[in-house]
Amino acid sequence: MKKNIKVIPLMLAFVIMLLLPGCSVRKPVSAANFKKEAEKEGFTVSEKTSSDVGAESYLIASKKGSDTKIVYLAFGSASSAHDGYTAAIGNLIPSGGKNVVDSDTYNKYTVSKGELYYAITRMDDTVIYCSAVTSQKDEADNFMKAVNY
């Protein structure tokens, strides 16, 4: 009986160790994978040659018949991406949005402003900026889930 009591904690520790890999580290999506996923979701992706915030890669995804727009920005460093993220949320903060996550490598901010919904996410050296009418919020959120943002 005492032998079984000692085995139970070991079995529980083993089960917990098996479950931990499910908490994997997120990785930023590349421009090519962003485009592939957006097109799979029915968006048309166009590449822009420059951005006001200094991004090295700048893509815009839009869908005919939808007000949802998704912008992908890849920067040269995580610091530059954080600056771009801060600039993107700067005008939205007075609207009462919320920081869903705020860490060194990952930031997410969402806000509904009247009939408009915004979700801005930074992961490492990339930023994805979604804007949609509130009735199409799920379209933006589903895309963000598809690219693991």
mmCIF file of the C-alpha atoms, coordinates in Angstrom:
data_MODEL
# 
_entry.id   MODEL 
# 
loop_
_atom_site.group_PDB 
_atom_site.id 
_atom_site.type_symbol 
_atom_site.label_atom_id 
_atom_site.label_alt_id 
_atom_site.label_comp_id 
_atom_site.label_asym_id 
_atom_site.label_entity_id 
_atom_site.label_seq_id 
_atom_site.pdbx_PDB_ins_code 
_atom_site.Cartn_x 
_atom_site.Cartn_y 
_atom_site.Cartn_z 
_atom_site.occupancy 
_atom_site.B_iso_or_equiv 
_atom_site.pdbx_formal_charge 
_atom_site.auth_seq_id 
_atom_site.auth_comp_id 
_atom_site.auth_asym_id 
_atom_site.auth_atom_id 
_atom_site.pdbx_PDB_model_num 
ATOM 1   C CA . MET A 1 1   ? 0.000   0.000  0.000   1.00 0.00 ? 1   MET A CA 1 
ATOM 2   C CA . LYS A 1 2   ? 2.764   2.458  0.951   1.00 0.00 ? 2   LYS A CA 1 
ATOM 3   C CA . LYS A 1 3   ? 4.528   1.561  -2.277  1.00 0.00 ? 3   LYS A CA 1 
ATOM 4   C CA . ASN A 1 4   ? 1.468   2.689  -4.308  1.00 0.00 ? 4   ASN A CA 1 
ATOM 5   C CA . ILE A 1 5   ? 1.301   6.006  -2.442  1.00 0.00 ? 5   ILE A CA 1 
ATOM 6   C CA . LYS A 1 6   ? 4.882   6.783  -3.493  1.00 0.00 ? 6   LYS A CA 1 
ATOM 7   C CA . VAL A 1 7   ? 4.191   5.905  -7.135  1.00 0.00 ? 7   VAL A CA 1 
ATOM 8   C CA . ILE A 1 8   ? 1.190   8.220  -7.515  1.00 0.00 ? 8   ILE A CA 1 
ATOM 9   C CA . PRO A 1 9   ? 3.177   11.494 -7.233  1.00 0.00 ? 9   PRO A CA 1 
ATOM 10  C CA . LEU A 1 10  ? 5.688   10.174 -9.766  1.00 0.00 ? 10  LEU A CA 1 
ATOM 11  C CA . MET A 1 11  ? 2.900   9.337  -12.198 1.00 0.00 ? 11  MET A CA 1 
ATOM 12  C CA . LEU A 1 12  ? 1.363   12.792 -11.754 1.00 0.00 ? 12  LEU A CA 1 
ATOM 13  C CA . ALA A 1 13  ? 4.727   14.460 -12.374 1.00 0.00 ? 13  ALA A CA 1 
ATOM 14  C CA . PHE A 1 14  ? 5.144   12.409 -15.549 1.00 0.00 ? 14  PHE A CA 1 
ATOM 15  C CA . VAL A 1 15  ? 1.686   13.384 -16.839 1.00 0.00 ? 15  VAL A CA 1 
ATOM 16  C CA . ILE A 1 16  ? 2.378   17.080 -16.153 1.00 0.00 ? 16  ILE A CA 1 
ATOM 17  C CA . MET A 1 17  ? 5.678   16.861 -18.046 1.00 0.00 ? 17  MET A CA 1 
ATOM 18  C CA . LEU A 1 18  ? 3.854   15.373 -21.035 1.00 0.00 ? 18  LEU A CA 1 
ATOM 19  C CA . LEU A 1 19  ? 1.347   18.221 -21.045 1.00 0.00 ? 19  LEU A CA 1 
ATOM 20  C CA . LEU A 1 20  ? 3.890   21.068 -20.849 1.00 0.00 ? 20  LEU A CA 1 
ATOM 21  C CA . PRO A 1 21  ? 5.004   20.904 -24.510 1.00 0.00 ? 21  PRO A CA 1 
ATOM 22  C CA . GLY A 1 22  ? 1.463   22.071 -25.374 1.00 0.00 ? 22  GLY A CA 1 
ATOM 23  C CA . CYS A 1 23  ? 2.531   25.492 -24.085 1.00 0.00 ? 23  CYS A CA 1 
ATOM 24  C CA . SER A 1 24  ? 4.835   26.048 -27.027 1.00 0.00 ? 24  SER A CA 1 
ATOM 25  C CA . VAL A 1 25  ? 6.679   29.234 -27.814 1.00 0.00 ? 25  VAL A CA 1 
ATOM 26  C CA . ARG A 1 26  ? 4.989   31.349 -30.459 1.00 0.00 ? 26  ARG A CA 1 
ATOM 27  C CA . LYS A 1 27  ? 6.957   32.274 -33.541 1.00 0.00 ? 27  LYS A CA 1 
ATOM 28  C CA . PRO A 1 28  ? 6.341   35.296 -35.750 1.00 0.00 ? 28  PRO A CA 1 
ATOM 29  C CA . VAL A 1 29  ? 4.742   34.614 -39.101 1.00 0.00 ? 29  VAL A CA 1 
ATOM 30  C CA . SER A 1 30  ? 6.840   35.381 -42.174 1.00 0.00 ? 30  SER A CA 1 
ATOM 31  C CA . ALA A 1 31  ? 5.561   37.647 -44.948 1.00 0.00 ? 31  ALA A CA 1 
ATOM 32  C CA . ALA A 1 32  ? 5.209   34.616 -47.249 1.00 0.00 ? 32  ALA A CA 1 
ATOM 33  C CA . ASN A 1 33  ? 3.194   32.655 -44.681 1.00 0.00 ? 33  ASN A CA 1 
ATOM 34  C CA . PHE A 1 34  ? 1.046   35.709 -43.876 1.00 0.00 ? 34  PHE A CA 1 
ATOM 35  C CA . LYS A 1 35  ? 0.219   36.031 -47.580 1.00 0.00 ? 35  LYS A CA 1 
ATOM 36  C CA . LYS A 1 36  ? -0.481  32.296 -47.928 1.00 0.00 ? 36  LYS A CA 1 
ATOM 37  C CA . GLU A 1 37  ? -2.810  32.232 -44.903 1.00 0.00 ? 37  GLU A CA 1 
ATOM 38  C CA . ALA A 1 38  ? -4.595  35.440 -45.942 1.00 0.00 ? 38  ALA A CA 1 
ATOM 39  C CA . GLU A 1 39  ? -5.238  34.104 -49.433 1.00 0.00 ? 39  GLU A CA 1 
ATOM 40  C CA . LYS A 1 40  ? -6.483  30.834 -47.929 1.00 0.00 ? 40  LYS A CA 1 
ATOM 41  C CA . GLU A 1 41  ? -8.990  32.901 -45.891 1.00 0.00 ? 41  GLU A CA 1 
ATOM 42  C CA . GLY A 1 42  ? -10.189 34.673 -49.080 1.00 0.00 ? 42  GLY A CA 1 
ATOM 43  C CA . PHE A 1 43  ? -8.182  37.899 -48.763 1.00 0.00 ? 43  PHE A CA 1 
ATOM 44  C CA . THR A 1 44  ? -6.294  39.612 -51.567 1.00 0.00 ? 44  THR A CA 1 
ATOM 45  C CA . VAL A 1 45  ? -2.805  40.626 -50.470 1.00 0.00 ? 45  VAL A CA 1 
ATOM 46  C CA . SER A 1 46  ? -0.897  43.574 -51.885 1.00 0.00 ? 46  SER A CA 1 
ATOM 47  C CA . GLU A 1 47  ? 2.683   44.510 -51.105 1.00 0.00 ? 47  GLU A CA 1 
ATOM 48  C CA . LYS A 1 48  ? 3.540   48.110 -50.363 1.00 0.00 ? 48  LYS A CA 1 
ATOM 49  C CA . THR A 1 49  ? 6.995   49.504 -50.979 1.00 0.00 ? 49  THR A CA 1 
ATOM 50  C CA . SER A 1 50  ? 7.260   51.769 -47.952 1.00 0.00 ? 50  SER A CA 1 
ATOM 51  C CA . SER A 1 51  ? 5.658   52.425 -44.615 1.00 0.00 ? 51  SER A CA 1 
ATOM 52  C CA . ASP A 1 52  ? 5.600   55.491 -42.421 1.00 0.00 ? 52  ASP A CA 1 
ATOM 53  C CA . VAL A 1 53  ? 6.849   53.462 -39.459 1.00 0.00 ? 53  VAL A CA 1 
ATOM 54  C CA . GLY A 1 54  ? 9.967   52.070 -41.167 1.00 0.00 ? 54  GLY A CA 1 
ATOM 55  C CA . ALA A 1 55  ? 8.949   48.455 -41.731 1.00 0.00 ? 55  ALA A CA 1 
ATOM 56  C CA . GLU A 1 56  ? 11.090  46.333 -44.032 1.00 0.00 ? 56  GLU A CA 1 
ATOM 57  C CA . SER A 1 57  ? 8.102   44.328 -45.260 1.00 0.00 ? 57  SER A CA 1 
ATOM 58  C CA . TYR A 1 58  ? 4.617   45.822 -45.585 1.00 0.00 ? 58  TYR A CA 1 
ATOM 59  C CA . LEU A 1 59  ? 1.587   43.827 -46.757 1.00 0.00 ? 59  LEU A CA 1 
ATOM 60  C CA . ILE A 1 60  ? -2.118  44.708 -46.769 1.00 0.00 ? 60  ILE A CA 1 
ATOM 61  C CA . ALA A 1 61  ? -4.826  42.043 -46.914 1.00 0.00 ? 61  ALA A CA 1 
ATOM 62  C CA . SER A 1 62  ? -8.380  42.989 -47.873 1.00 0.00 ? 62  SER A CA 1 
ATOM 63  C CA . LYS A 1 63  ? -11.427 41.070 -48.961 1.00 0.00 ? 63  LYS A CA 1 
ATOM 64  C CA . LYS A 1 64  ? -14.034 42.072 -51.526 1.00 0.00 ? 64  LYS A CA 1 
ATOM 65  C CA . GLY A 1 65  ? -17.381 42.609 -49.789 1.00 0.00 ? 65  GLY A CA 1 
ATOM 66  C CA . SER A 1 66  ? -15.752 42.986 -46.394 1.00 0.00 ? 66  SER A CA 1 
ATOM 67  C CA . ASP A 1 67  ? -14.610 46.004 -44.398 1.00 0.00 ? 67  ASP A CA 1 
ATOM 68  C CA . THR A 1 68  ? -11.860 43.991 -42.705 1.00 0.00 ? 68  THR A CA 1 
ATOM 69  C CA . LYS A 1 69  ? -8.298  45.079 -43.448 1.00 0.00 ? 69  LYS A CA 1 
ATOM 70  C CA . ILE A 1 70  ? -5.213  43.367 -42.089 1.00 0.00 ? 70  ILE A CA 1 
ATOM 71  C CA . VAL A 1 71  ? -1.772  44.959 -42.245 1.00 0.00 ? 71  VAL A CA 1 
ATOM 72  C CA . TYR A 1 72  ? 1.439   42.971 -41.813 1.00 0.00 ? 72  TYR A CA 1 
ATOM 73  C CA . LEU A 1 73  ? 4.638   44.801 -40.904 1.00 0.00 ? 73  LEU A CA 1 
ATOM 74  C CA . ALA A 1 74  ? 8.053   43.161 -40.468 1.00 0.00 ? 74  ALA A CA 1 
ATOM 75  C CA . PHE A 1 75  ? 10.805  45.251 -38.908 1.00 0.00 ? 75  PHE A CA 1 
ATOM 76  C CA . GLY A 1 76  ? 14.567  44.876 -38.658 1.00 0.00 ? 76  GLY A CA 1 
ATOM 77  C CA . SER A 1 77  ? 14.437  44.321 -34.902 1.00 0.00 ? 77  SER A CA 1 
ATOM 78  C CA . ALA A 1 78  ? 12.042  43.624 -32.044 1.00 0.00 ? 78  ALA A CA 1 
ATOM 79  C CA . SER A 1 79  ? 12.757  47.121 -30.710 1.00 0.00 ? 79  SER A CA 1 
ATOM 80  C CA . SER A 1 80  ? 11.684  48.732 -33.987 1.00 0.00 ? 80  SER A CA 1 
ATOM 81  C CA . ALA A 1 81  ? 8.578   46.538 -34.063 1.00 0.00 ? 81  ALA A CA 1 
ATOM 82  C CA . HIS A 1 82  ? 7.732   47.619 -30.503 1.00 0.00 ? 82  HIS A CA 1 
ATOM 83  C CA . ASP A 1 83  ? 8.042   51.265 -31.605 1.00 0.00 ? 83  ASP A CA 1 
ATOM 84  C CA . GLY A 1 84  ? 5.707   50.527 -34.541 1.00 0.00 ? 84  GLY A CA 1 
ATOM 85  C CA . TYR A 1 85  ? 3.258   48.779 -32.225 1.00 0.00 ? 85  TYR A CA 1 
ATOM 86  C CA . THR A 1 86  ? 3.325   51.712 -29.792 1.00 0.00 ? 86  THR A CA 1 
ATOM 87  C CA . ALA A 1 87  ? 2.671   54.138 -32.641 1.00 0.00 ? 87  ALA A CA 1 
ATOM 88  C CA . ALA A 1 88  ? -0.227  51.999 -33.912 1.00 0.00 ? 88  ALA A CA 1 
ATOM 89  C CA . ILE A 1 89  ? -1.999  51.893 -30.545 1.00 0.00 ? 89  ILE A CA 1 
ATOM 90  C CA . GLY A 1 90  ? -1.171  55.530 -29.710 1.00 0.00 ? 90  GLY A CA 1 
ATOM 91  C CA . ASN A 1 91  ? -4.329  56.946 -31.271 1.00 0.00 ? 91  ASN A CA 1 
ATOM 92  C CA . LEU A 1 92  ? -6.516  54.158 -29.898 1.00 0.00 ? 92  LEU A CA 1 
ATOM 93  C CA . ILE A 1 93  ? -5.559  54.284 -26.203 1.00 0.00 ? 93  ILE A CA 1 
ATOM 94  C CA . PRO A 1 94  ? -7.931  57.171 -25.354 1.00 0.00 ? 94  PRO A CA 1 
ATOM 95  C CA . SER A 1 95  ? -10.770 54.993 -26.683 1.00 0.00 ? 95  SER A CA 1 
ATOM 96  C CA . GLY A 1 96  ? -10.587 52.671 -23.690 1.00 0.00 ? 96  GLY A CA 1 
ATOM 97  C CA . GLY A 1 97  ? -9.118  49.544 -25.256 1.00 0.00 ? 97  GLY A CA 1 
ATOM 98  C CA . LYS A 1 98  ? -7.284  46.896 -23.337 1.00 0.00 ? 98  LYS A CA 1 
ATOM 99  C CA . ASN A 1 99  ? -3.850  45.335 -23.363 1.00 0.00 ? 99  ASN A CA 1 
ATOM 100 C CA . VAL A 1 100 ? -4.653  41.683 -23.620 1.00 0.00 ? 100 VAL A CA 1 
ATOM 101 C CA . VAL A 1 101 ? -0.980  40.748 -23.296 1.00 0.00 ? 101 VAL A CA 1 
ATOM 102 C CA . ASP A 1 102 ? 2.055   42.936 -22.682 1.00 0.00 ? 102 ASP A CA 1 
ATOM 103 C CA . SER A 1 103 ? 5.452   41.215 -22.530 1.00 0.00 ? 103 SER A CA 1 
ATOM 104 C CA . ASP A 1 104 ? 8.970   41.596 -23.932 1.00 0.00 ? 104 ASP A CA 1 
ATOM 105 C CA . THR A 1 105 ? 8.312   39.582 -27.082 1.00 0.00 ? 105 THR A CA 1 
ATOM 106 C CA . TYR A 1 106 ? 4.530   39.728 -27.456 1.00 0.00 ? 106 TYR A CA 1 
ATOM 107 C CA . ASN A 1 107 ? 1.992   42.548 -27.145 1.00 0.00 ? 107 ASN A CA 1 
ATOM 108 C CA . LYS A 1 108 ? -1.694  42.553 -28.023 1.00 0.00 ? 108 LYS A CA 1 
ATOM 109 C CA . TYR A 1 109 ? -4.141  45.454 -27.823 1.00 0.00 ? 109 TYR A CA 1 
ATOM 110 C CA . THR A 1 110 ? -7.834  45.382 -28.773 1.00 0.00 ? 110 THR A CA 1 
ATOM 111 C CA . VAL A 1 111 ? -10.470 48.084 -28.796 1.00 0.00 ? 111 VAL A CA 1 
ATOM 112 C CA . SER A 1 112 ? -13.956 48.716 -30.138 1.00 0.00 ? 112 SER A CA 1 
ATOM 113 C CA . LYS A 1 113 ? -14.457 52.350 -31.077 1.00 0.00 ? 113 LYS A CA 1 
ATOM 114 C CA . GLY A 1 114 ? -18.046 52.966 -32.072 1.00 0.00 ? 114 GLY A CA 1 
ATOM 115 C CA . GLU A 1 115 ? -18.778 50.602 -34.950 1.00 0.00 ? 115 GLU A CA 1 
ATOM 116 C CA . LEU A 1 116 ? -15.086 49.864 -35.523 1.00 0.00 ? 116 LEU A CA 1 
ATOM 117 C CA . TYR A 1 117 ? -12.933 47.125 -34.023 1.00 0.00 ? 117 TYR A CA 1 
ATOM 118 C CA . TYR A 1 118 ? -9.130  47.111 -33.914 1.00 0.00 ? 118 TYR A CA 1 
ATOM 119 C CA . ALA A 1 119 ? -6.677  44.389 -32.895 1.00 0.00 ? 119 ALA A CA 1 
ATOM 120 C CA . ILE A 1 120 ? -2.963  45.163 -32.947 1.00 0.00 ? 120 ILE A CA 1 
ATOM 121 C CA . THR A 1 121 ? -0.450  42.444 -32.134 1.00 0.00 ? 121 THR A CA 1 
ATOM 122 C CA . ARG A 1 122 ? 3.329   42.497 -32.001 1.00 0.00 ? 122 ARG A CA 1 
ATOM 123 C CA . MET A 1 123 ? 5.330   39.305 -31.945 1.00 0.00 ? 123 MET A CA 1 
ATOM 124 C CA . ASP A 1 124 ? 9.091   39.713 -31.848 1.00 0.00 ? 124 ASP A CA 1 
ATOM 125 C CA . ASP A 1 125 ? 9.949   41.789 -34.957 1.00 0.00 ? 125 ASP A CA 1 
ATOM 126 C CA . THR A 1 126 ? 6.478   41.767 -36.591 1.00 0.00 ? 126 THR A CA 1 
ATOM 127 C CA . VAL A 1 127 ? 3.233   43.676 -36.115 1.00 0.00 ? 127 VAL A CA 1 
ATOM 128 C CA . ILE A 1 128 ? -0.200  42.703 -37.430 1.00 0.00 ? 128 ILE A CA 1 
ATOM 129 C CA . TYR A 1 129 ? -2.858  45.420 -37.387 1.00 0.00 ? 129 TYR A CA 1 
ATOM 130 C CA . CYS A 1 130 ? -6.501  44.440 -37.997 1.00 0.00 ? 130 CYS A CA 1 
ATOM 131 C CA . SER A 1 131 ? -9.379  46.821 -38.483 1.00 0.00 ? 131 SER A CA 1 
ATOM 132 C CA . ALA A 1 132 ? -12.976 45.767 -39.045 1.00 0.00 ? 132 ALA A CA 1 
ATOM 133 C CA . VAL A 1 133 ? -16.526 46.846 -38.404 1.00 0.00 ? 133 VAL A CA 1 
ATOM 134 C CA . THR A 1 134 ? -17.759 45.281 -35.175 1.00 0.00 ? 134 THR A CA 1 
ATOM 135 C CA . SER A 1 135 ? -20.102 42.953 -37.084 1.00 0.00 ? 135 SER A CA 1 
ATOM 136 C CA . GLN A 1 136 ? -17.015 41.473 -38.804 1.00 0.00 ? 136 GLN A CA 1 
ATOM 137 C CA . LYS A 1 137 ? -14.839 41.285 -35.654 1.00 0.00 ? 137 LYS A CA 1 
ATOM 138 C CA . ASP A 1 138 ? -14.808 37.478 -35.820 1.00 0.00 ? 138 ASP A CA 1 
ATOM 139 C CA . GLU A 1 139 ? -13.285 37.594 -39.307 1.00 0.00 ? 139 GLU A CA 1 
ATOM 140 C CA . ALA A 1 140 ? -10.303 39.557 -37.961 1.00 0.00 ? 140 ALA A CA 1 
ATOM 141 C CA . ASP A 1 141 ? -10.000 37.458 -34.800 1.00 0.00 ? 141 ASP A CA 1 
ATOM 142 C CA . ASN A 1 142 ? -10.196 34.181 -36.743 1.00 0.00 ? 142 ASN A CA 1 
ATOM 143 C CA . PHE A 1 143 ? -7.388  35.311 -39.013 1.00 0.00 ? 143 PHE A CA 1 
ATOM 144 C CA . MET A 1 144 ? -5.227  36.219 -36.034 1.00 0.00 ? 144 MET A CA 1 
ATOM 145 C CA . LYS A 1 145 ? -5.837  32.740 -34.599 1.00 0.00 ? 145 LYS A CA 1 
ATOM 146 C CA . ALA A 1 146 ? -4.961  31.157 -37.956 1.00 0.00 ? 146 ALA A CA 1 
ATOM 147 C CA . VAL A 1 147 ? -1.508  32.772 -37.880 1.00 0.00 ? 147 VAL A CA 1 
ATOM 148 C CA . ASN A 1 148 ? -1.128  32.096 -34.118 1.00 0.00 ? 148 ASN A CA 1 
ATOM 149 C CA . TYR A 1 149 ? -1.186  35.741 -33.103 1.00 0.00 ? 149 TYR A CA 1 
# 
